[in-house]
mmCIF file of C-alpha atoms in Angstrom:
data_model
loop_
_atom_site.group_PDB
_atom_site.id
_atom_site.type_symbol
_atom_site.label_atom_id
_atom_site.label_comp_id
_atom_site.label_asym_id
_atom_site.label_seq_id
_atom_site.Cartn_x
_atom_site.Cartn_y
_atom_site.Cartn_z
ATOM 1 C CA UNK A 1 0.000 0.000 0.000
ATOM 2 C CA UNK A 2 1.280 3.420 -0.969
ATOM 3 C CA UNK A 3 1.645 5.998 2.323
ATOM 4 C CA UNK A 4 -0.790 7.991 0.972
ATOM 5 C CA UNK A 5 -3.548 5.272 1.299
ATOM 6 C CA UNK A 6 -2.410 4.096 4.411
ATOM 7 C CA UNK A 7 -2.564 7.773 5.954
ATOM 8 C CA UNK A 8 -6.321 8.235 4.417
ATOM 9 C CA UNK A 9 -7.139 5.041 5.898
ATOM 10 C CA UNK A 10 -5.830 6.192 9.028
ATOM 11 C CA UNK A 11 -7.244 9.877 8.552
ATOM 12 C CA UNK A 12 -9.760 11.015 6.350
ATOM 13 C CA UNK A 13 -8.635 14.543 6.141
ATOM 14 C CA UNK A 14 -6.995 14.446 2.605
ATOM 15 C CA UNK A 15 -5.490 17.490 3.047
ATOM 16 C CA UNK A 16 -3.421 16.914 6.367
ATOM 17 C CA UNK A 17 -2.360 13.763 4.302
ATOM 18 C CA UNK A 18 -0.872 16.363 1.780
ATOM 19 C CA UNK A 19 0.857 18.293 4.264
ATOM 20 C CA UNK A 20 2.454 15.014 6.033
ATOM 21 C CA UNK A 21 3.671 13.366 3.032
ATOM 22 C CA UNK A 22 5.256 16.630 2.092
ATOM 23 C CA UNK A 23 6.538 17.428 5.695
ATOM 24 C CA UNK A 24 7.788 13.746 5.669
ATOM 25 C CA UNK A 25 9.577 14.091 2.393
ATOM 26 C CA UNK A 26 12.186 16.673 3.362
ATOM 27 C CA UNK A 27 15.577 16.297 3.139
ATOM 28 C CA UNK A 28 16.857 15.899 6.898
ATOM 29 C CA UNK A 29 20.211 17.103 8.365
ATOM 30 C CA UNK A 30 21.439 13.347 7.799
ATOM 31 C CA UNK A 31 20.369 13.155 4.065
ATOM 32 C CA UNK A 32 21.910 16.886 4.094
ATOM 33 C CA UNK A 33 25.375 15.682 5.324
ATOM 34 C CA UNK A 34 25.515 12.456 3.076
ATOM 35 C CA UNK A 35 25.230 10.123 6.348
ATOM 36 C CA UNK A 36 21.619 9.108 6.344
ATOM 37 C CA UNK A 37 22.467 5.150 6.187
ATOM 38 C CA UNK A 38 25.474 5.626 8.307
ATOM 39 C CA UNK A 39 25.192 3.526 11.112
ATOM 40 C CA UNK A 40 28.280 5.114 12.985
ATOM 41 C CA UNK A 41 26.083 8.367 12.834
ATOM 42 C CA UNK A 42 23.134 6.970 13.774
ATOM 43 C CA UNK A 43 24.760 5.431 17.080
ATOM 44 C CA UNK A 44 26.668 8.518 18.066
ATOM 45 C CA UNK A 45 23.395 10.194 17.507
ATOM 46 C CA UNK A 46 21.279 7.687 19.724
ATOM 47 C CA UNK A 47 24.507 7.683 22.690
ATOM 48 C CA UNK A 48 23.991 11.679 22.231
ATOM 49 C CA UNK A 49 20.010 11.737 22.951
ATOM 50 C CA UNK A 50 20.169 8.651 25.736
ATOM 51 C CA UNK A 51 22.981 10.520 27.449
ATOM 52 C CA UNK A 52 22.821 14.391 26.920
ATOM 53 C CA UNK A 53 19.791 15.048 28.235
ATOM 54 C CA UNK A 54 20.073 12.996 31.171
ATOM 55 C CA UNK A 55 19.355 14.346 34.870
ATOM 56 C CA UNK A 56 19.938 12.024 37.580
ATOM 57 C CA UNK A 57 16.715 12.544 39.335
ATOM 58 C CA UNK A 58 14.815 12.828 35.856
ATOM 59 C CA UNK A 59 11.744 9.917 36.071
ATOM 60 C CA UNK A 60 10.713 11.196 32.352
ATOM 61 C CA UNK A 61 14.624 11.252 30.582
ATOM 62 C CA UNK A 62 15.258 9.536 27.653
ATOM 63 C CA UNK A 63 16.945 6.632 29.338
ATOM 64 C CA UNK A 64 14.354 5.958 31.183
ATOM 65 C CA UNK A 65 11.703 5.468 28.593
ATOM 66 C CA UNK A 66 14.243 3.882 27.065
ATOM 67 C CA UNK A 67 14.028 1.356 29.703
ATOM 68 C CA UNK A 68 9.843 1.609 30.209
ATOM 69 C CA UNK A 69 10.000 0.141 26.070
ATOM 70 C CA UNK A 70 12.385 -2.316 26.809
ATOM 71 C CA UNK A 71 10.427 -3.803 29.869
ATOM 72 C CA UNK A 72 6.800 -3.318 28.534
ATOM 73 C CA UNK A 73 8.230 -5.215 25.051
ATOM 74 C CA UNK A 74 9.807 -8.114 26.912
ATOM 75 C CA UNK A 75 6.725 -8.432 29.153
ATOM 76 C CA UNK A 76 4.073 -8.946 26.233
ATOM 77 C CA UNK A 77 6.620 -11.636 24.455
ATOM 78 C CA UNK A 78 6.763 -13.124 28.267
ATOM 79 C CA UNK A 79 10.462 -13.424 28.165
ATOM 80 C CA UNK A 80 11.824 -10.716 30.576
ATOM 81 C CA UNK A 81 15.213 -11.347 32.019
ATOM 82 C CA UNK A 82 15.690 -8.191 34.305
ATOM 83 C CA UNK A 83 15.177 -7.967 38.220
ATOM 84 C CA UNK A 84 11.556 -7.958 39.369
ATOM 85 C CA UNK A 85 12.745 -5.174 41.499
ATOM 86 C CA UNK A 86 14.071 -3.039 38.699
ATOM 87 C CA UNK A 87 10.820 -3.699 36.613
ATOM 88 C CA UNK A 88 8.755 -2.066 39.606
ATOM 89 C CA UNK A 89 10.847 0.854 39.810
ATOM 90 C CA UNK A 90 10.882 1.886 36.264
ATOM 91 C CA UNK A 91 7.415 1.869 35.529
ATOM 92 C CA UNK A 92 6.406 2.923 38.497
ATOM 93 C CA UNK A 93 9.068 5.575 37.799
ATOM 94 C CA UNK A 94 10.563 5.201 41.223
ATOM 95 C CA UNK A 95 14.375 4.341 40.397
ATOM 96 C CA UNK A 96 16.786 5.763 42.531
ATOM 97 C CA UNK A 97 18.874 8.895 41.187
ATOM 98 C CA UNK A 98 21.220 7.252 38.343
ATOM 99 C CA UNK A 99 24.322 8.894 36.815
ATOM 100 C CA UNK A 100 25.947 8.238 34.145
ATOM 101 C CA UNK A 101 29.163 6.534 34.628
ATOM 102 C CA UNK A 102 30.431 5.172 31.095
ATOM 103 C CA UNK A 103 29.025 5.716 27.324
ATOM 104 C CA UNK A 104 30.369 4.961 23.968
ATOM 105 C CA UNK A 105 30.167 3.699 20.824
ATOM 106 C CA UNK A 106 32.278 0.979 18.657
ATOM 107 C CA UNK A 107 33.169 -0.851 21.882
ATOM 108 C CA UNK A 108 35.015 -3.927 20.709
ATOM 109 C CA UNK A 109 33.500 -7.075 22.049
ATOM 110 C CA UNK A 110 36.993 -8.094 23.888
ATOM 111 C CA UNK A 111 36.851 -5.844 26.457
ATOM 112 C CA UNK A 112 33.889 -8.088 27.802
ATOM 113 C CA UNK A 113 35.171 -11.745 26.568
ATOM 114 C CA UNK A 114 38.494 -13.035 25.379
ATOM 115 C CA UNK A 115 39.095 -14.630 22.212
ATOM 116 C CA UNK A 116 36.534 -12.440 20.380
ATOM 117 C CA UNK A 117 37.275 -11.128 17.107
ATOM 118 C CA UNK A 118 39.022 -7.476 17.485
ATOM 119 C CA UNK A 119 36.384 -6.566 14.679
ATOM 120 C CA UNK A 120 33.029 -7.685 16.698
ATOM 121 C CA UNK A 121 32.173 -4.566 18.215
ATOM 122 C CA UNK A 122 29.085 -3.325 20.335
ATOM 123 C CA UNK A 123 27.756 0.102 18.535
ATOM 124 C CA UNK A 124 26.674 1.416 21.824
ATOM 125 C CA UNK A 125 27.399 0.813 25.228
ATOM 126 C CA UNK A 126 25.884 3.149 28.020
ATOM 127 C CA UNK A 127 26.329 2.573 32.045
ATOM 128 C CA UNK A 128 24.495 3.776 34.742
ATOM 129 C CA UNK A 129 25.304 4.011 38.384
ATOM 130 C CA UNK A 130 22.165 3.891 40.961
ATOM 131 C CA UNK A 131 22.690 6.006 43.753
ATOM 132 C CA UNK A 132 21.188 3.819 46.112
ATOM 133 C CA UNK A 133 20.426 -0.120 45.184
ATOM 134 C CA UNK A 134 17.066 -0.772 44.164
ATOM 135 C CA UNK A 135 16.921 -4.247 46.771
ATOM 136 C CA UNK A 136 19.430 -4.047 49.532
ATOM 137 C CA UNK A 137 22.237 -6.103 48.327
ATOM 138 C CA UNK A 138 20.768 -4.933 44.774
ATOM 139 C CA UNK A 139 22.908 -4.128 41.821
ATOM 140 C CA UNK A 140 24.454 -0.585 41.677
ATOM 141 C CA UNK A 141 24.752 -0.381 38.099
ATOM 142 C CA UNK A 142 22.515 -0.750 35.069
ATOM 143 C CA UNK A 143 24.161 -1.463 31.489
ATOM 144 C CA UNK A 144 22.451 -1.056 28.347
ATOM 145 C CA UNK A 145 24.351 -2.561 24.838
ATOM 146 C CA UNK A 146 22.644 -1.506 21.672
ATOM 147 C CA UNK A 147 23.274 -3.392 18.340
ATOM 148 C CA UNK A 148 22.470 -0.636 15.972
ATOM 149 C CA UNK A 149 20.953 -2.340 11.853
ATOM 150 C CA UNK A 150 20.389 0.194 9.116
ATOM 151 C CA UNK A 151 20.488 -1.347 6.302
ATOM 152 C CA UNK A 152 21.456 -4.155 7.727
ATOM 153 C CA UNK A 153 19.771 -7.546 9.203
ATOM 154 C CA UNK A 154 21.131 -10.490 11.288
ATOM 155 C CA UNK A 155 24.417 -11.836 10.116
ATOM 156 C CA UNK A 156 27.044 -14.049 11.074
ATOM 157 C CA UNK A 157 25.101 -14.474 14.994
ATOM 158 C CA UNK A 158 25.956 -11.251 15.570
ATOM 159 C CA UNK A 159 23.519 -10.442 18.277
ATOM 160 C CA UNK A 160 23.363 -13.982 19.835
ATOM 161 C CA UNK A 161 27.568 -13.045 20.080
ATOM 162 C CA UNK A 162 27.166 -9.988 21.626
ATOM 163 C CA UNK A 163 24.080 -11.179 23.844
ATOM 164 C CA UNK A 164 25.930 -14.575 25.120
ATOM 165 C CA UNK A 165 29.432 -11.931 25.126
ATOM 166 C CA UNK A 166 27.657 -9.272 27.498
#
């Protein structure tokens, strides 16, 4: 289906259709610059948002909506993995003050395992220390590794590699 029929389907106002498609349709600063399928780019740019606007008592900053998606996905596919205790305090948005200890990008995988390939890298890697433990005895720290695809799909096991690695 063309986005034109899928936007009148959604809204009859043909008009506002118009206007979207044409808003949509602009050149953006990344199709300006000649990186708009540059993955690099696009991870700096996603390390920038998650950790720029960060405020350590912030309940609404990008990290931790960030962290709301990732729970409420993992929750309807029934295969969460993270602390009951963290779950609670993120959507409840009760998670102690958190700063940010360590971001980057291009983080080769053997800094977590030895014996992986120097080229098998992470394309973003953010940590963030709690200032208080959620659960006494808790973890202090949460870390977040993003494998970043444009124009790209599954390859090689990448992500099982870098799951099983981190």
């Amino acid at each position: 289906m063309e986005i034109q029929q899928l936007l009148s389907a959604f809204n009859d106002n043909i008009q506002q259709n118009i206007d979207l498609i044409d808003y949509l349709g602009r050149a953006n600063i990344f199709e300006t610059i000649g990186k708009a399928r540059n993955e690099m780019t696009h991870s700096k740019m996603l390390e920038y948002i998650l950790t720029a606007f960060h405020e350590p008592n912030a309940p609404e900053s990008p990290m931790v909506h960030l962290l709301d998606i990732l729970i409420k996905r993992s929750l309807q596919q029934g295969k969460n993995a993270m602390p009951e205790e963290l779950v609670n305090a993120v959507l409840c948005r009760s998670l102690p003050p958190m700063a940010l200890a360590e971001h980057d990008t291009e983080v080769p995988l053997s800094v977590y395992r030895k014996g992986c390939d120097k080229k098998d890298r992470l394309d973003i890697y953010l940590e963030f220390v709690l200032g208080n433990p959620i659960k006494k005895g808790g973890r202090t720290s949460i870390r977040i590794f993003i494998e970043n695809k444009v124009q790209s799909s599954e390859h090689d096991g990448q992500t099982i590699t870098d799951y099983d690695t981190c």
